[in-house]
Structure formats: C-alpha cells, structure tokens
mmCIF file with all atom_site columns, C-alpha atoms in Angstrom:
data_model
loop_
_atom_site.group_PDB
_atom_site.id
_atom_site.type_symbol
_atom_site.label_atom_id
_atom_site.label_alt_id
_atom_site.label_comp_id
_atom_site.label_asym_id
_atom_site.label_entity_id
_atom_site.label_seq_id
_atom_site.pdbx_PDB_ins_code
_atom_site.Cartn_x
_atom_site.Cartn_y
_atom_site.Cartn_z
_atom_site.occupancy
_atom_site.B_iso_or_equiv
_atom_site.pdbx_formal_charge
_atom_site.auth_seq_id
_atom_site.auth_comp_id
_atom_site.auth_asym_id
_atom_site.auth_atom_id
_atom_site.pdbx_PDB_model_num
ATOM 1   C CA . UNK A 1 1   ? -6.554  7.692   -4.316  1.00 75.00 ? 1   UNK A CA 1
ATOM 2   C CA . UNK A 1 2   ? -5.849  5.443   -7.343  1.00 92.00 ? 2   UNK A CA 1
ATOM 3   C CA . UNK A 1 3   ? -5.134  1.726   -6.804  1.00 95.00 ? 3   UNK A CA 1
ATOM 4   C CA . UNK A 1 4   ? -2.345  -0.151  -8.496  1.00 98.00 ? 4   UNK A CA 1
ATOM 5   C CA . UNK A 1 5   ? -2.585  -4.388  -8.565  1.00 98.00 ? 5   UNK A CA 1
ATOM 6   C CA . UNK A 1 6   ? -0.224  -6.222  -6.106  1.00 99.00 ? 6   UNK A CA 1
ATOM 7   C CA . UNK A 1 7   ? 0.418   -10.227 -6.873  1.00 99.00 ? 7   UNK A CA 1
ATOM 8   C CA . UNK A 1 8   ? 1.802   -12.844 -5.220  1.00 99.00 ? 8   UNK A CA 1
ATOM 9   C CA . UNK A 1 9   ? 2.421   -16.329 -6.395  1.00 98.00 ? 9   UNK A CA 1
ATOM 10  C CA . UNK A 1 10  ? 4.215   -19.331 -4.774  1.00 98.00 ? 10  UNK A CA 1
ATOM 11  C CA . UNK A 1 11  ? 5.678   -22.389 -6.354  1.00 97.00 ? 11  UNK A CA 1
ATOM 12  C CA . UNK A 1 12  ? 6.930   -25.620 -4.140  1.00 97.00 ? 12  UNK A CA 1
ATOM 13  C CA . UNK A 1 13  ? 9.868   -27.075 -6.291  1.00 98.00 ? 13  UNK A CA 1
ATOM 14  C CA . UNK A 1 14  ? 10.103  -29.934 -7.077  1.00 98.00 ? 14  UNK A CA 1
ATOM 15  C CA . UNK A 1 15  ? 13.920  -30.105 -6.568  1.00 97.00 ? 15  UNK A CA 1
ATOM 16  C CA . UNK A 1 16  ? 16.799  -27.815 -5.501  1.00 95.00 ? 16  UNK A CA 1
ATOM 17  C CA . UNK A 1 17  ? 16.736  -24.424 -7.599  1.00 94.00 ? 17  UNK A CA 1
ATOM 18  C CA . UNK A 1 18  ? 20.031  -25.737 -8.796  1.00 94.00 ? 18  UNK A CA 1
ATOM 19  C CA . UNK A 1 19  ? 19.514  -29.175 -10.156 1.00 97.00 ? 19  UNK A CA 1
ATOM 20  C CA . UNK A 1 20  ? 19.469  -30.343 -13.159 1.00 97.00 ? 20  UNK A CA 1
ATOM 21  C CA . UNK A 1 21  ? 15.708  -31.002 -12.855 1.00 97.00 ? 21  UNK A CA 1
ATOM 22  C CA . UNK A 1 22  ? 15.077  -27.255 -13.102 1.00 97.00 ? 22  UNK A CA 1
ATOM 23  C CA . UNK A 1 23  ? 18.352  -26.000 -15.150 1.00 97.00 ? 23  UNK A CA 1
ATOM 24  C CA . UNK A 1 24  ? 15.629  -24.576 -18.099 1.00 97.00 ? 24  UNK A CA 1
ATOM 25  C CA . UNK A 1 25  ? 13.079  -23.269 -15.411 1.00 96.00 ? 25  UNK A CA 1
ATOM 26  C CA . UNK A 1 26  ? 16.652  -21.558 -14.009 1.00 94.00 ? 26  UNK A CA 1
ATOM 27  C CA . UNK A 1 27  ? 17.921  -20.460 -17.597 1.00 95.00 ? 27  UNK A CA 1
ATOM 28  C CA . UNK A 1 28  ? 15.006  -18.669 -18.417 1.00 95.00 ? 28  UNK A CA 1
ATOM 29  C CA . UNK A 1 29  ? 14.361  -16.722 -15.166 1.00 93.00 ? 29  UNK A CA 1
ATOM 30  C CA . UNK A 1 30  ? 16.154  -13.544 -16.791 1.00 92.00 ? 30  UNK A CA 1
ATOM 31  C CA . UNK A 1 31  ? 14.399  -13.429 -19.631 1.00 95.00 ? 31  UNK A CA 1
ATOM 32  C CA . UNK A 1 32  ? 11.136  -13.588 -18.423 1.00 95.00 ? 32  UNK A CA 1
ATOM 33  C CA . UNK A 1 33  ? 11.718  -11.047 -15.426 1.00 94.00 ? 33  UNK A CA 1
ATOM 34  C CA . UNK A 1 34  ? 12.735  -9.004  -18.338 1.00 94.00 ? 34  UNK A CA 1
ATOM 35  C CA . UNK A 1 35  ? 9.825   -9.307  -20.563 1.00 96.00 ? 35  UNK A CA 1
ATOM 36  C CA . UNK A 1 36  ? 7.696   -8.563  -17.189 1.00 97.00 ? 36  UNK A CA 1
ATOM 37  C CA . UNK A 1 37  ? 9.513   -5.612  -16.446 1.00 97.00 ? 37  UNK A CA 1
ATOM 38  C CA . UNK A 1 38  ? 8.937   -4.071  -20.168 1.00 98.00 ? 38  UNK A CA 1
ATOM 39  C CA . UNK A 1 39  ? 5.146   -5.326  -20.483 1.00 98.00 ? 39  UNK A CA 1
ATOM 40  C CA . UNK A 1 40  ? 2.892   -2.472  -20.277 1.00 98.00 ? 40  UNK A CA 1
ATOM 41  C CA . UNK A 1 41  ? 1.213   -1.687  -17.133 1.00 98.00 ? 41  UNK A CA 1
ATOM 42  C CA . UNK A 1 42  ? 4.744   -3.142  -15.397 1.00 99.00 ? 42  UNK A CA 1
ATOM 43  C CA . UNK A 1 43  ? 5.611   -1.679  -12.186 1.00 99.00 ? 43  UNK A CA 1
ATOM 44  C CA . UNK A 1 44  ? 7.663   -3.172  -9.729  1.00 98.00 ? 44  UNK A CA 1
ATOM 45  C CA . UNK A 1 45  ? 8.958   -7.093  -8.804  1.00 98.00 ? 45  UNK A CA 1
ATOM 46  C CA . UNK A 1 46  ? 10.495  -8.441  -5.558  1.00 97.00 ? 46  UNK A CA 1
ATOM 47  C CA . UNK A 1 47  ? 14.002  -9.504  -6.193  1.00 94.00 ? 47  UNK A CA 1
ATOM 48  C CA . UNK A 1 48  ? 17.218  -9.499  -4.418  1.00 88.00 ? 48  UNK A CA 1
ATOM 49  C CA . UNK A 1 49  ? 20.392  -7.700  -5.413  1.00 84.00 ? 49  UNK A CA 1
ATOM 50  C CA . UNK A 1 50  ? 21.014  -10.974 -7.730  1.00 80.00 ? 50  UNK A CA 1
ATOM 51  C CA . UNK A 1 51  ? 17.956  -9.590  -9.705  1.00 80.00 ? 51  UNK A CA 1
ATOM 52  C CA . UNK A 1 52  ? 15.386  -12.539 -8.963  1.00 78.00 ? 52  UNK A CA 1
ATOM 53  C CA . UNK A 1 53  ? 13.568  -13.679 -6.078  1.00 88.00 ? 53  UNK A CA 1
ATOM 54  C CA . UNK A 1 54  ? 15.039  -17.158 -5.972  1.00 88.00 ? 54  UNK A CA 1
ATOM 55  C CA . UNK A 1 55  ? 17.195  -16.715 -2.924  1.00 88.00 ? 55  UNK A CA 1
ATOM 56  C CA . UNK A 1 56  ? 14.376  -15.757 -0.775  1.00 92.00 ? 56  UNK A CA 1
ATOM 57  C CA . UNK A 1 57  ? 12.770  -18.360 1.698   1.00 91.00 ? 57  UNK A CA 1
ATOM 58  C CA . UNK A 1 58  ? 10.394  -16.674 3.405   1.00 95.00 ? 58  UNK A CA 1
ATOM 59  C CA . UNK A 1 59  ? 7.750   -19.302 2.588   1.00 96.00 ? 59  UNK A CA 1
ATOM 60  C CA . UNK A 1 60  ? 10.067  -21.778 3.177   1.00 94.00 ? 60  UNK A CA 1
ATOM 61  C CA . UNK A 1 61  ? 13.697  -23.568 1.542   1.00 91.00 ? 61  UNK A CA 1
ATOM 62  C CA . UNK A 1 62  ? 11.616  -25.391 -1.020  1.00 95.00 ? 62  UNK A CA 1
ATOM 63  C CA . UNK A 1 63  ? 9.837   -22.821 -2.026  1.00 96.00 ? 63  UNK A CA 1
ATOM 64  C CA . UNK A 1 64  ? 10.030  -19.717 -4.410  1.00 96.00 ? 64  UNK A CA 1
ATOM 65  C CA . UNK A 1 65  ? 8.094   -16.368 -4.700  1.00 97.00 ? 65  UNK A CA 1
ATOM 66  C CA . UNK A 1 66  ? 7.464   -14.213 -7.246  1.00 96.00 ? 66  UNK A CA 1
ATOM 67  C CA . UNK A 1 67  ? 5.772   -10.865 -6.307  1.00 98.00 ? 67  UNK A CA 1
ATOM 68  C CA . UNK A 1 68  ? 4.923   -7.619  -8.252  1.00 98.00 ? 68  UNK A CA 1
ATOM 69  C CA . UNK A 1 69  ? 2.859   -4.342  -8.912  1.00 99.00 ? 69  UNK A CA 1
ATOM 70  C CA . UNK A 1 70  ? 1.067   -3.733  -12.193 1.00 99.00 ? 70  UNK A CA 1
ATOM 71  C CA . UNK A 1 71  ? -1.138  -0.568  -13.276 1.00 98.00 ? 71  UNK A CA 1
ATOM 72  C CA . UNK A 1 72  ? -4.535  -3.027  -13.257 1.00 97.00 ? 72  UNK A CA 1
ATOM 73  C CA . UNK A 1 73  ? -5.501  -6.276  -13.836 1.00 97.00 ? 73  UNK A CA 1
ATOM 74  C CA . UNK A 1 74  ? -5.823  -6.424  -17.920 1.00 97.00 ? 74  UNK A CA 1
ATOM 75  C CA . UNK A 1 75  ? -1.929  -5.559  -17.397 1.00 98.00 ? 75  UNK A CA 1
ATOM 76  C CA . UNK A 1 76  ? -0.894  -8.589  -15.532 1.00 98.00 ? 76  UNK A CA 1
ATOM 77  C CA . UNK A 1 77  ? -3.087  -10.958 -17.420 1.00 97.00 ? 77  UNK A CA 1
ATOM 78  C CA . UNK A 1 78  ? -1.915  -9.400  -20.483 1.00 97.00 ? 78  UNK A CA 1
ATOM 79  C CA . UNK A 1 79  ? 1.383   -10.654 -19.611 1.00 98.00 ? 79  UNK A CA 1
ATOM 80  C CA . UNK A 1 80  ? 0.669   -13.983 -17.324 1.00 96.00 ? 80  UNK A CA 1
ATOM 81  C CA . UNK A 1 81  ? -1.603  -15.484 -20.301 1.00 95.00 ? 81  UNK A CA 1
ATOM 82  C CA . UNK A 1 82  ? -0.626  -13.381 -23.571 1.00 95.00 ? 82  UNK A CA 1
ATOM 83  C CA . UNK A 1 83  ? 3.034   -13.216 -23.511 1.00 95.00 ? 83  UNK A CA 1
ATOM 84  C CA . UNK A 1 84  ? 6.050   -15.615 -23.708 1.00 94.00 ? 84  UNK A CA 1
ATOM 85  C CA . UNK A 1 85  ? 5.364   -16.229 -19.914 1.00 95.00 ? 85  UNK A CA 1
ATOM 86  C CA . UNK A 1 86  ? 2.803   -18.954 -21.392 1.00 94.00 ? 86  UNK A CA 1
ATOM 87  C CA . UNK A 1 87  ? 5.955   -21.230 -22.494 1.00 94.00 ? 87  UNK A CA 1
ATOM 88  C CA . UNK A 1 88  ? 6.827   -21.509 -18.607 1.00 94.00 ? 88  UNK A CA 1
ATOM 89  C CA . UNK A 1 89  ? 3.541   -22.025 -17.506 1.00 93.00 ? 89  UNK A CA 1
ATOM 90  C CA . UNK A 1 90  ? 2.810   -24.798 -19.825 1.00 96.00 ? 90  UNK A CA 1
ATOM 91  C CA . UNK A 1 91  ? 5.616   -26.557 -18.283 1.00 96.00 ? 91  UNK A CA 1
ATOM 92  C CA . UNK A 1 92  ? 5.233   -26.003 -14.407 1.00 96.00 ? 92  UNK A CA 1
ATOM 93  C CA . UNK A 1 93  ? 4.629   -29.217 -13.907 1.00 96.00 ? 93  UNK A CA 1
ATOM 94  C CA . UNK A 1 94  ? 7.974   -30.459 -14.633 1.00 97.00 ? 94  UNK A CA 1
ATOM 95  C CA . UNK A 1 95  ? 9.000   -28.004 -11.496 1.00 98.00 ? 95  UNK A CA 1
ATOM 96  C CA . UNK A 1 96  ? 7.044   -27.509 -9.374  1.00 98.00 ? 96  UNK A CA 1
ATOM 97  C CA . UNK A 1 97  ? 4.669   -29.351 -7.018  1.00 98.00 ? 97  UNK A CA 1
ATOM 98  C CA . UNK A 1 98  ? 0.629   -29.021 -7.404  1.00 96.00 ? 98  UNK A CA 1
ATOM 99  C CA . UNK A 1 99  ? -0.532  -27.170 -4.642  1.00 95.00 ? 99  UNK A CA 1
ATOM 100 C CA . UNK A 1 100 ? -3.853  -27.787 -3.202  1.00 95.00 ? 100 UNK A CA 1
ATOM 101 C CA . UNK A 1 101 ? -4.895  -24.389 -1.785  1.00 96.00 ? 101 UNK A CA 1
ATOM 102 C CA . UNK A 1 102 ? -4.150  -21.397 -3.169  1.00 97.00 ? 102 UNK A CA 1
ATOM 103 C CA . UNK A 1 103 ? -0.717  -20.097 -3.881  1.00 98.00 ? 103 UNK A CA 1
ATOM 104 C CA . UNK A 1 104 ? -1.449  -17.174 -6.170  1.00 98.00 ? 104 UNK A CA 1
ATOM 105 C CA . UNK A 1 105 ? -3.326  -13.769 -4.234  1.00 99.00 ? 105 UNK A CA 1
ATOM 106 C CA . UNK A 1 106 ? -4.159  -10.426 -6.422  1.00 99.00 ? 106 UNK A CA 1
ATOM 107 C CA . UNK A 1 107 ? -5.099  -7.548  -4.121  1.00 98.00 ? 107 UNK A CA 1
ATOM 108 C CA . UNK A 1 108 ? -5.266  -3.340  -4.610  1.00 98.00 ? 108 UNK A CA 1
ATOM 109 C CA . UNK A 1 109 ? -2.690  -1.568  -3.076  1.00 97.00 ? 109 UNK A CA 1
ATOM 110 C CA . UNK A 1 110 ? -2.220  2.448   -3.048  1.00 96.00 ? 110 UNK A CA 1
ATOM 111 C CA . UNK A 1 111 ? -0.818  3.777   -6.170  1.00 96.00 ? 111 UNK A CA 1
ATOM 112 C CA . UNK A 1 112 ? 3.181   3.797   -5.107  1.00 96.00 ? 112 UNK A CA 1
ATOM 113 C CA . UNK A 1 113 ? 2.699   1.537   -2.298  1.00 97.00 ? 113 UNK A CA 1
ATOM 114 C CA . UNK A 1 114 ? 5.351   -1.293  -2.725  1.00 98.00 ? 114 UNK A CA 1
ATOM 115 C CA . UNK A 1 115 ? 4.239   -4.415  -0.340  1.00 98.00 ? 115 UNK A CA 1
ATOM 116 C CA . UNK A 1 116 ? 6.058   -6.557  2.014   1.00 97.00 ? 116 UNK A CA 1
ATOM 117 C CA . UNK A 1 117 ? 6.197   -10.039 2.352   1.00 97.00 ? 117 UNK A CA 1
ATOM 118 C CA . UNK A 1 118 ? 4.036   -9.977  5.890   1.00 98.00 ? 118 UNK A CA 1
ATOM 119 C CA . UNK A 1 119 ? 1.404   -8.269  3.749   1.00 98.00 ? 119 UNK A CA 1
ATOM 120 C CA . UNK A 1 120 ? 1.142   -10.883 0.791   1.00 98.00 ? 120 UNK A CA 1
ATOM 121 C CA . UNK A 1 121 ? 1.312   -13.960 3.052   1.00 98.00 ? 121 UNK A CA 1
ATOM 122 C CA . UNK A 1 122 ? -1.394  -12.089 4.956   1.00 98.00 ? 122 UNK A CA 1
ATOM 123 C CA . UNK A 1 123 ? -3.384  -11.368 1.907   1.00 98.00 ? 123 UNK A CA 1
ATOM 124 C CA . UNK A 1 124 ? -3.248  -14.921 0.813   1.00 98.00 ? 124 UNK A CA 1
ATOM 125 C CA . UNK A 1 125 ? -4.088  -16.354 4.295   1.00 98.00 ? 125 UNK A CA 1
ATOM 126 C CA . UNK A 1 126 ? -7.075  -14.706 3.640   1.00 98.00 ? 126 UNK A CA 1
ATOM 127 C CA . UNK A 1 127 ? -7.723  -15.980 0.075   1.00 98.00 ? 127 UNK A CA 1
ATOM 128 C CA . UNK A 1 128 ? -7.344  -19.574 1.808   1.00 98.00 ? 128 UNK A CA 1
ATOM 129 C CA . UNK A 1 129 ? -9.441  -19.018 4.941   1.00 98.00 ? 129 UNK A CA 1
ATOM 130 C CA . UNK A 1 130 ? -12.365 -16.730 3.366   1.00 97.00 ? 130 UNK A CA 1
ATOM 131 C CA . UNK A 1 131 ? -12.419 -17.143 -0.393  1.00 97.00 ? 131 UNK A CA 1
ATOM 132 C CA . UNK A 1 132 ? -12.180 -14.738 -2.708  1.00 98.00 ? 132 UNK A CA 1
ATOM 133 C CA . UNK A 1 133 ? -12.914 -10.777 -1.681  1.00 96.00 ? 133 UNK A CA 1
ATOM 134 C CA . UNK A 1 134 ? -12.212 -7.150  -2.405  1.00 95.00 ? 134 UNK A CA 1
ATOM 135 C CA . UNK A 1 135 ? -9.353  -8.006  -0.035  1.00 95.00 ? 135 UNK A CA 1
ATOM 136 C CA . UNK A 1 136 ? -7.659  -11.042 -2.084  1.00 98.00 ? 136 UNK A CA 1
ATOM 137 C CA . UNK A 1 137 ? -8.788  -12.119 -4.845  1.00 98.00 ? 137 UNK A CA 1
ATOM 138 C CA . UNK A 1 138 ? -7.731  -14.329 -8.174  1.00 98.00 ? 138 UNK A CA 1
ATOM 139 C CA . UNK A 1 139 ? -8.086  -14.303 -11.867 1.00 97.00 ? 139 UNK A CA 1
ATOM 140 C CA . UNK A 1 140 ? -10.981 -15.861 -11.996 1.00 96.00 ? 140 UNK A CA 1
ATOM 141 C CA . UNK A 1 141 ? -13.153 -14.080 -9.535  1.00 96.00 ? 141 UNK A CA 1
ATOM 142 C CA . UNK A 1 142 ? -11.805 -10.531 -9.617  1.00 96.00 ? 142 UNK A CA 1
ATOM 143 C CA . UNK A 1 143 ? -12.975 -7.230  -7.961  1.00 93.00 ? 143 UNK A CA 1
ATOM 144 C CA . UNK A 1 144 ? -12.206 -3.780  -9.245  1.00 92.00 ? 144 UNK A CA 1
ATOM 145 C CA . UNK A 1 145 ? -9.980  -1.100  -7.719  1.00 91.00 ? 145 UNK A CA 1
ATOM 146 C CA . UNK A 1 146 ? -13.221 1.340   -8.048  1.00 86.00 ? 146 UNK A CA 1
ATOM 147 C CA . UNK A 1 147 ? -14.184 -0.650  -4.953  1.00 84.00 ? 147 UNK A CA 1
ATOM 148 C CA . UNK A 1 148 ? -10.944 -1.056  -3.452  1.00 77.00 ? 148 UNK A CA 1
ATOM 149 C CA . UNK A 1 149 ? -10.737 3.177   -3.671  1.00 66.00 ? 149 UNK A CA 1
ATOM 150 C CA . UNK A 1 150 ? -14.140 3.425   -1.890  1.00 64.00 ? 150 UNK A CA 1
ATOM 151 C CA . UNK A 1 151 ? -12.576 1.717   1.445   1.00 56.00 ? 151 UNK A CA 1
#
C-alpha cells in the first residue's frame, strides 16, 4: 500500500496567542495555512472549525500544534524551507520558546490515513526516547516510505 508523510511540530509560546508579543505570528497564520494547503504534494492539516490549530491544547495551554499529511517528503520540505513559510521561521524566536528535545516528528502513514493526536504524541515520544527510526524520524535523518511499505 502506498505511504503518504504525516508531521507534527510543537511550539511553546512565548506569550498568550493573543498578545501583542505574537499579533504578526497571529496575522499571518491564514496566509500561511493557505499557501500550505495549495503547495504541491499538500494533503491534509489539523485545524478546528476556526480553520487553525491554535485553540487546541492537547500538549498543553502554552503550547500550539501544527499537524499535516503531504504526498512525500520533497513535498513538505519543498514548502517548510522553499516557500514563504521561511519568513516565519526566521523569526520563531521572537515566539516561541527553544525547546531542548524534539518537538518536530515525520513518520509514514497509509495513503488516506488521517492521524490523531494520541498517534503523533506517540510518534514523537519515540523520536525523544529512541532517536530517529523508520518509525519517527526528522529532516535531517530521514527514511523512505519504500521501507515503511515493507512493514
């Protein structure tokens, strides 16, 4: 069965979502979900009926989640790294706490297969406790779905 790439990334803010610390980290939320949802290789994002995933604490009140399906890897990086999406990393810092273990988890899911919180915070529990594997993984030491299909 083909394999589609599931992410999940976690940011600690810095302050409230609706302070003035973070008004331009709020302002452009829509714009960039938009720009992920028409990148090729886009295929699903967590949100709530508001559109965004802001409201959602499962990781806790001070922090947010962003979580989302792409066709393969090349897809997501295309738009993480090679996109307007740069112009909000470059300024993370002014939002959001550094974390010191992992808060971002890429793993292969069945094509159509939309996952759950439980799942992600599960996947990157694992990234934490065993490094990276087949089973979560990162950027920077990736595995392909051809081996993800063979399990």
């Amino acid at each position: 069965m083909p394999h589609q790439l599931a992410q999940l990334n976690i940011a600690h803010l810095l302050a409230p979502m609706d302070s003035p610390q973070l008004a331009d980290f709020a302002a452009n939320l829509d714009r960039i979900n938009a720009l992920a949802e028409s990148s090729p290789g886009f295929v699903w994002r967590l949100q709530t009926d508001e559109g965004n995933a802001t409201e959602i604490d499962f990781f806790g009140p001070d922090y947010i989640v962003n979580m989302s399906v792409w066709e393969d890897l090349d897809a997501l990086h295309n738009y993480v790294y090679r996109s307007a999406h740069t112009e909000i990393l470059r300024r993370k810092k002014e939002w959001f706490h550094t974390m010191s273990e992992a808060h971002m988890v890429l793993w292969w899911v069945p094509e159509g297969h939309r996952p759950t919180l439980e799942e992600a915070a599960q996947k990157l529990n694992v990234l934490r406790e065993q490094g990276p594997s087949v089973d979560a993984f990162t950027f920077k030491q990736s595995f392909p779905a051809s081996i993800a299909q063979r399990e």
